[in-house]
Short mmCIF file of C-alpha atoms in Angstrom, two decimals:
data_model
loop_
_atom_site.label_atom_id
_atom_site.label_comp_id
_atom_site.label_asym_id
_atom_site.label_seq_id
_atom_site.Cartn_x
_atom_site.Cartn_y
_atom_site.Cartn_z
CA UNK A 1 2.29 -8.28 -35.85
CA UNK A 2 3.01 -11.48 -33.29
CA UNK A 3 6.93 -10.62 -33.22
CA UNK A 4 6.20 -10.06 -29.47
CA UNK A 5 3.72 -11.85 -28.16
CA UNK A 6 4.90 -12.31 -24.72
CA UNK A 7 4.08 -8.22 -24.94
CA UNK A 8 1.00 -9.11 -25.92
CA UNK A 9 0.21 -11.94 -23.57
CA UNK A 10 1.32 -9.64 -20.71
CA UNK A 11 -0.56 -6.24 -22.13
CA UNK A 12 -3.62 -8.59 -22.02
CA UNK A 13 -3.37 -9.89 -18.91
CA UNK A 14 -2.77 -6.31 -17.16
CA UNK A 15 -5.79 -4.82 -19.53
CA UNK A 16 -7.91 -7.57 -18.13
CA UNK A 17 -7.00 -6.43 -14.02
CA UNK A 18 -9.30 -3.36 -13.91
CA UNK A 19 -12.04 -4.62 -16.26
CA UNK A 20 -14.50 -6.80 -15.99
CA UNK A 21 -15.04 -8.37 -18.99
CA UNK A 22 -17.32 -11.54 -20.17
CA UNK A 23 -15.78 -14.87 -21.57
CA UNK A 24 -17.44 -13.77 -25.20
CA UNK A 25 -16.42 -10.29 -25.08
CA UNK A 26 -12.31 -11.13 -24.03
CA UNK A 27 -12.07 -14.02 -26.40
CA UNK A 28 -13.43 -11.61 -29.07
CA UNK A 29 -10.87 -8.42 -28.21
CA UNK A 30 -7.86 -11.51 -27.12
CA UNK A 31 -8.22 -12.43 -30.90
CA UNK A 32 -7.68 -8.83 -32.38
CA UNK A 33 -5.53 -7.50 -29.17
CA UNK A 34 -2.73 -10.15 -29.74
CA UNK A 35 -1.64 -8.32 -32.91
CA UNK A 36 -1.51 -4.77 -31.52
CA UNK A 37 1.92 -4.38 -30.02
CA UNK A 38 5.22 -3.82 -32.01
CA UNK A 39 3.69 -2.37 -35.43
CA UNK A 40 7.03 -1.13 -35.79
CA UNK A 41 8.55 -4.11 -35.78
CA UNK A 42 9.41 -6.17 -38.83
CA UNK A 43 7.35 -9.12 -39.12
CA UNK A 44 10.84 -11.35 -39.92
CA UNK A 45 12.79 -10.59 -36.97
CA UNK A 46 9.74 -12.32 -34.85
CA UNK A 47 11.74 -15.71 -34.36
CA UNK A 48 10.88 -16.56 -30.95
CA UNK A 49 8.09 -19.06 -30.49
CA UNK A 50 4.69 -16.89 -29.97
CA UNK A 51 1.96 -18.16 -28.00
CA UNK A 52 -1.20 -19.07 -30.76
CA UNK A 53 -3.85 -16.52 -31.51
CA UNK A 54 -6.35 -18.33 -29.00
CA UNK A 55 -8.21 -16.13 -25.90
CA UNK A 56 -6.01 -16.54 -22.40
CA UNK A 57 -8.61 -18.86 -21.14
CA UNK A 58 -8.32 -21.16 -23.88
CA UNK A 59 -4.59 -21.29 -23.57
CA UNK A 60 -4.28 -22.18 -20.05
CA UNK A 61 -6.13 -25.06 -20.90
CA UNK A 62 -4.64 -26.56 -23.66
CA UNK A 63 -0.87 -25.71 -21.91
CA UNK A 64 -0.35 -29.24 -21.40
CA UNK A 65 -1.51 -30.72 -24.16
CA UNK A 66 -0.38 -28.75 -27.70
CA UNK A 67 2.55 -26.81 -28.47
CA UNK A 68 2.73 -22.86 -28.83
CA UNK A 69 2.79 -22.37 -32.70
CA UNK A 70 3.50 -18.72 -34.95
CA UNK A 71 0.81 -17.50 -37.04
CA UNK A 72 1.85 -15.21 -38.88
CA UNK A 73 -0.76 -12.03 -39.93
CA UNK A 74 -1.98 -11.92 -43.49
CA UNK A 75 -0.68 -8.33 -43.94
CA UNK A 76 2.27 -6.36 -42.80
CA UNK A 77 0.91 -4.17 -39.86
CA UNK A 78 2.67 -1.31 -40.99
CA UNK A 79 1.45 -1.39 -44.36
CA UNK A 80 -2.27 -1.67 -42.95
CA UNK A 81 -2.09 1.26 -41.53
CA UNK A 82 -0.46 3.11 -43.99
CA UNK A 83 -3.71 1.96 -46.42
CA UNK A 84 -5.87 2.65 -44.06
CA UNK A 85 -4.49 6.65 -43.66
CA UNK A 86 -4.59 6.56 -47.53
CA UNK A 87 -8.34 5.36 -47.87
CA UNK A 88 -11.19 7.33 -49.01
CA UNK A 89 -14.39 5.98 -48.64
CA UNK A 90 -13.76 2.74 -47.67
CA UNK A 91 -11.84 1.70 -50.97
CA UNK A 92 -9.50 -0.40 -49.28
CA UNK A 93 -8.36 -2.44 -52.54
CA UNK A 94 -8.14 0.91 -54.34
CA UNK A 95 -5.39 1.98 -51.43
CA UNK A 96 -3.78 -1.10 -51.20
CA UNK A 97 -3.36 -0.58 -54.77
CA UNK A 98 -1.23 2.51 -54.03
CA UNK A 99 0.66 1.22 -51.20
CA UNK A 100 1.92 -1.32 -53.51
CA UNK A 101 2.85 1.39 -56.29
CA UNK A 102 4.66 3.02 -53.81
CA UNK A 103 6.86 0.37 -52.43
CA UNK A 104 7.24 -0.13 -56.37
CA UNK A 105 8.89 3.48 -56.71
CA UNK A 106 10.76 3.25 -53.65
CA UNK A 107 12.38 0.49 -55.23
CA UNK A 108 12.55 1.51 -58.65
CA UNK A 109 14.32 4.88 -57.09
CA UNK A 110 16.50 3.30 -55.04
CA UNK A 111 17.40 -0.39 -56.08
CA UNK A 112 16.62 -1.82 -52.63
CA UNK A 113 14.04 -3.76 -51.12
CA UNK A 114 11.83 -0.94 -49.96
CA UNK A 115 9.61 -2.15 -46.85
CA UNK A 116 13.00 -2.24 -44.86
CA UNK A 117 13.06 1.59 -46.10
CA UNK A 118 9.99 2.28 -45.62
CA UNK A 119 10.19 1.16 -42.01
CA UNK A 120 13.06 3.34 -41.62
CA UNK A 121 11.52 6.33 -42.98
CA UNK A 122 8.35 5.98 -40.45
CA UNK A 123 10.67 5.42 -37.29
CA UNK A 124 12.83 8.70 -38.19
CA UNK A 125 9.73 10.74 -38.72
CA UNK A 126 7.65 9.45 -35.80
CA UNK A 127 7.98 11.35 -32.73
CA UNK A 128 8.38 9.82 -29.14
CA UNK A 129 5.80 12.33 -27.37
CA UNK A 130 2.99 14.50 -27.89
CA UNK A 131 2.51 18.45 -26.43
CA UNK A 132 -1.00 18.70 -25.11
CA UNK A 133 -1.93 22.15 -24.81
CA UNK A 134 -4.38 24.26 -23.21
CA UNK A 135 -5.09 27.57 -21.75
CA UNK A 136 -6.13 28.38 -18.23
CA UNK A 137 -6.29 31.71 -16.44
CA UNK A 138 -4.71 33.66 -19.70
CA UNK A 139 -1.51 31.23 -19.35
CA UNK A 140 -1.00 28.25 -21.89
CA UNK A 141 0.21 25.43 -20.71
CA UNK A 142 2.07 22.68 -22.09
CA UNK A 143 1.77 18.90 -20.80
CA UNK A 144 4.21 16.06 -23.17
CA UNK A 145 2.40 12.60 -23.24
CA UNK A 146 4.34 9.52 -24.43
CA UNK A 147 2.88 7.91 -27.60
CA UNK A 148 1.73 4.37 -28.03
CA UNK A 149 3.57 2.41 -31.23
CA UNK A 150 0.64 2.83 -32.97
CA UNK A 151 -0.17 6.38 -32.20
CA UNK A 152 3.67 7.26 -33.31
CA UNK A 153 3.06 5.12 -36.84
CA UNK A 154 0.00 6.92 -37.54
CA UNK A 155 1.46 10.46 -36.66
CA UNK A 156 4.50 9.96 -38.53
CA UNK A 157 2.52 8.53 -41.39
CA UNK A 158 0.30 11.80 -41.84
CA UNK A 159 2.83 14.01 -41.94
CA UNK A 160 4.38 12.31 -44.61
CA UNK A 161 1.52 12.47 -46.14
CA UNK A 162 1.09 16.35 -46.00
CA UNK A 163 4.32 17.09 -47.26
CA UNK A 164 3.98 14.33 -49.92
CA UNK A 165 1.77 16.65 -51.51
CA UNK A 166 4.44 18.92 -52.13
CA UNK A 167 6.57 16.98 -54.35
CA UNK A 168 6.58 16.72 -58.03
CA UNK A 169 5.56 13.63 -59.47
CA UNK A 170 2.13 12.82 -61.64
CA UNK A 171 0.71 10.67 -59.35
CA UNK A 172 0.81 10.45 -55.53
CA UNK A 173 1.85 6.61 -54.94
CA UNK A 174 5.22 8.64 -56.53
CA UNK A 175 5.12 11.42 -54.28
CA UNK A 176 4.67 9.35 -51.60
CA UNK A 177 7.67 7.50 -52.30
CA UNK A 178 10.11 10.95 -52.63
CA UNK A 179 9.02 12.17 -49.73
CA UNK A 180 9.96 8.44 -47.64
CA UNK A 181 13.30 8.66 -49.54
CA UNK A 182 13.64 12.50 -48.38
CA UNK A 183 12.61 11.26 -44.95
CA UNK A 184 15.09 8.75 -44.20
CA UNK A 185 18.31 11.19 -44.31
CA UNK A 186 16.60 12.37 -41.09
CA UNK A 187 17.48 16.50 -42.95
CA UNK A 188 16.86 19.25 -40.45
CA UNK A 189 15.50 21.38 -42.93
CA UNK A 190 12.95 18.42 -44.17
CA UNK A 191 9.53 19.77 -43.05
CA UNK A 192 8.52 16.09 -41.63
CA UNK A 193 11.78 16.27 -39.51
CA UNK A 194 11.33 19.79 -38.73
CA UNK A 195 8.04 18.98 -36.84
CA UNK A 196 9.31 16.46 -35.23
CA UNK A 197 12.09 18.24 -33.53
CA UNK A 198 9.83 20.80 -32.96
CA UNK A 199 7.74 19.09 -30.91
CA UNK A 200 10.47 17.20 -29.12
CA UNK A 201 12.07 20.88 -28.26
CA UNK A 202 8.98 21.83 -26.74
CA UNK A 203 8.70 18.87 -24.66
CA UNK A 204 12.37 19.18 -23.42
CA UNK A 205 11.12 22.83 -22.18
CA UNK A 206 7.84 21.78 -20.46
CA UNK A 207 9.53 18.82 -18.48
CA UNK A 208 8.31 19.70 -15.61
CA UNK A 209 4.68 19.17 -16.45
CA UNK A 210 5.41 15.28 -16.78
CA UNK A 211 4.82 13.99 -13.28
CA UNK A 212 2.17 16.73 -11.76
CA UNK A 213 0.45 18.36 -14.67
CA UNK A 214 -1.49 21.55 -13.29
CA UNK A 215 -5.39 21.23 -12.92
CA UNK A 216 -7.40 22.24 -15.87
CA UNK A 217 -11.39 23.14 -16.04
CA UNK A 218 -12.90 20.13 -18.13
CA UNK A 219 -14.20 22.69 -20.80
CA UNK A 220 -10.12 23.86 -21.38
CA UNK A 221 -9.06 20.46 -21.53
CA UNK A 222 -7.80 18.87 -25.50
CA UNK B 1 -24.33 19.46 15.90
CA UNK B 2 -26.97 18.11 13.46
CA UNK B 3 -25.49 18.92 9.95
CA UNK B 4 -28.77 19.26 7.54
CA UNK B 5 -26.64 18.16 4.19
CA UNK B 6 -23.52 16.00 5.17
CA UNK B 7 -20.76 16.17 2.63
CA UNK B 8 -17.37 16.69 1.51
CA UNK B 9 -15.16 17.64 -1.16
CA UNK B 10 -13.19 14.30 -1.69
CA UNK B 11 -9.72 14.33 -2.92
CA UNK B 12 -9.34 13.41 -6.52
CA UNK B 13 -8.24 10.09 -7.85
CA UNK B 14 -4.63 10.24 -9.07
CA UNK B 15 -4.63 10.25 -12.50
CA UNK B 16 -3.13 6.85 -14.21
CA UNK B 17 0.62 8.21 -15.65
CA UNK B 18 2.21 5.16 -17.65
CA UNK B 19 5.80 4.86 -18.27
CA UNK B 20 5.59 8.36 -16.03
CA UNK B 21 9.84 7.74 -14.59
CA UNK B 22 10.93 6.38 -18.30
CA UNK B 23 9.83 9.23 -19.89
CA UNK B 24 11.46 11.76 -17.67
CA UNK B 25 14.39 10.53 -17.43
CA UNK B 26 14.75 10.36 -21.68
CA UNK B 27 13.29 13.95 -21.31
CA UNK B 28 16.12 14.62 -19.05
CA UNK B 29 18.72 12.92 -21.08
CA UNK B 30 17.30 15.04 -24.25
CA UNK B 31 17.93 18.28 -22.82
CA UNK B 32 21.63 17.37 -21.44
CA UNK B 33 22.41 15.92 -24.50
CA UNK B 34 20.38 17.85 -27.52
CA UNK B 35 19.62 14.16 -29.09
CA UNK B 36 16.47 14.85 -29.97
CA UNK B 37 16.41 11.94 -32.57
CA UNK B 38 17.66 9.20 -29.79
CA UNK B 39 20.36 7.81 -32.34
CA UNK B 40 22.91 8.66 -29.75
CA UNK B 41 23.09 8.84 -26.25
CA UNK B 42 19.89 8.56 -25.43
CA UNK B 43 18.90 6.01 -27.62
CA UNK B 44 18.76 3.60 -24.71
CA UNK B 45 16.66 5.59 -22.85
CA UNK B 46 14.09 5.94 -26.08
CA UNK B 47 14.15 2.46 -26.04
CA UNK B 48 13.55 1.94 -22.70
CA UNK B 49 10.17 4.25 -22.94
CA UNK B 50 9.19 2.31 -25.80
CA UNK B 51 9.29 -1.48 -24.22
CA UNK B 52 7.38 0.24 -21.67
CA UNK B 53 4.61 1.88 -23.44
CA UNK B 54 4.36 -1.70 -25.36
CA UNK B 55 3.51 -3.11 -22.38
CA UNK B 56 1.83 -0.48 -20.31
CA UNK B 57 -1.93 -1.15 -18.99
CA UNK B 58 -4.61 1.11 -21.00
CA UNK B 59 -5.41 3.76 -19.22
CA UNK B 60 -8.89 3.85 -17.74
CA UNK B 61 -11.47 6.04 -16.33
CA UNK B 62 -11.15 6.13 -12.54
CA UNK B 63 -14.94 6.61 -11.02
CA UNK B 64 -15.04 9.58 -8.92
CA UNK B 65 -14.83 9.09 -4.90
CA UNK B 66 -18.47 8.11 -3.66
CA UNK B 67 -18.00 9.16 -0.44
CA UNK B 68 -20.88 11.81 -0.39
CA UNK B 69 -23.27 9.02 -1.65
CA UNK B 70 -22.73 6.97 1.56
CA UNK B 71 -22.85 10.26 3.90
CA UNK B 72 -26.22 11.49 2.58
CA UNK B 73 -27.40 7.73 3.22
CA UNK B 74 -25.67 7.61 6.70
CA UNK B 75 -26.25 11.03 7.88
CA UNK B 76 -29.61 10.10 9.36
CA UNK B 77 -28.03 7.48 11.47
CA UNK B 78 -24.68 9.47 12.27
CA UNK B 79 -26.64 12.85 13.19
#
């Protein structure tokens, strides 16, 4: 989560321009916001020296005096949010539980570390864009937005998901598991991959909506 | 001229459009090149979108133009 902190530092920094924010209430979101960017980056390829999980303010005072130190987050990023798409009712352990089986069959299936593969099956099935669409005057229209990191992860993550439930297997930890092995050899025909060049197409054919989208009533707008 | 209820229709604020040039020009490079998954060609330009959404500002609501506001409180003095 603190591979790229500089990111981080500078995402805060332009977040803070157009609000205005309280000491309490930026030291409070500093804290969580330094872990946001770069979900999809693996937590051991962070080796540059990352600034410490303190609020801005703080840091600019203590420049001189102590040395920028890596913390490290308690949980792969990634995996959070994968557990948090498979809760139900705020059973966390009970997810985290089948997070864990899963990376289990990935491995048992394939005889390889499997958060690398994992990692690879999310970035294949996430898509760079999303189609906005909406009707106005009998005429749809079509508007592509880009997606945050996060946004991708979580898209890519649900579809999965959906087709997991397709696959044999007795329990879903399993399923889960095919389906990121299906993912990975990025198939055509692979429903996960199917969407996503799906929606990519229809981007590439509504290009022209990306720098002047046309003006929709606010009740038409998703 | 005395104008009983001075106002206008004020332009509206441009809408905030991060990474708006990065992602055109990967949109661009997808439809010359039909890499829709970015391995190839346009795999710099995907990456170039994605540095920039990392660090783009969060967009925020704009308020509207209060230009009418400061009319209806001038218009005594103006008229």
């Amino acid at each position: 989560m603190f591979s790229s902190i500089r990111h981080a530092v500078s995402r805060m920094s332009l977040r803070r321009v157009p609000n205005m924010r309280t000491l309490t209430d930026s030291a409070a979101s500093d804290a969580l916001s330094v872990g946001e960017t770069s979900i999809l980056s693996s937590l051991s390829s962070s080796q540059t020296p990352a600034v410490a999980s303190t609020s801005s303010a703080l840091q600019t005072a203590l420049k001189g005096s102590q040395p920028t130190i890596h913390i490290p987050p308690a949980e792969d990023p990634l995996l959070h949010l994968f557990t948090s798409c498979i809760m139900k009712d705020g059973k966390r352990h009970a997810a985290a539980a089948r997070t864990a089986k899963m990376l289990l069959h990935i491995h048992a299936f394939t005889k390889a570390p499997p958060l690398p593969i994992f990692r690879q099956a999310i970035m294949t099935a996430a898509p760079l864009l999303r189609c906005r669409q909406f009707k106005r005057a009998a005429k749809q229209y079509v508007f592509p937005m880009p997606l945050t990191e996060r946004q991708r992860a979580r898209m890519a993550i649900a579809w999965i998901l959906e087709a997991a439930e397709k696959r044999g297997g007795k329990e879903s930890p399993e399923r889960f598991a095919r389906e990121i092995i299906e993912v990975i050899k990025a198939d055509p025909g692979n429903p996960v991959i199917r969407k996503k060049l799906e929606m990519h197409k229809l981007a590439v054919l509504h290009r022209g909506n990306v720098l002047r989208p046309p003006r929709v009533p606010k009740s038409n707008r998703a | 001229m005395y104008i009983e209820k001075l106002k206008v229709r004020p332009r509206q604020a441009a809408a905030i459009r991060p990474c708006a040039t990065q992602f055109a020009s990967m949109l661009a490079c997808w439809s010359a090149t039909e890499d829709l998954h970015s391995t190839g060609p346009c795999a710099e330009a995907a990456k170039a979108l994605i540095t920039c959404m990392r660090t783009a500002p969060a967009p925020t609501r704009r308020h509207k133009p209060t230009i009418n506001y400061h009319l209806a409180r001038l218009g005594k003095t103006l008229n």
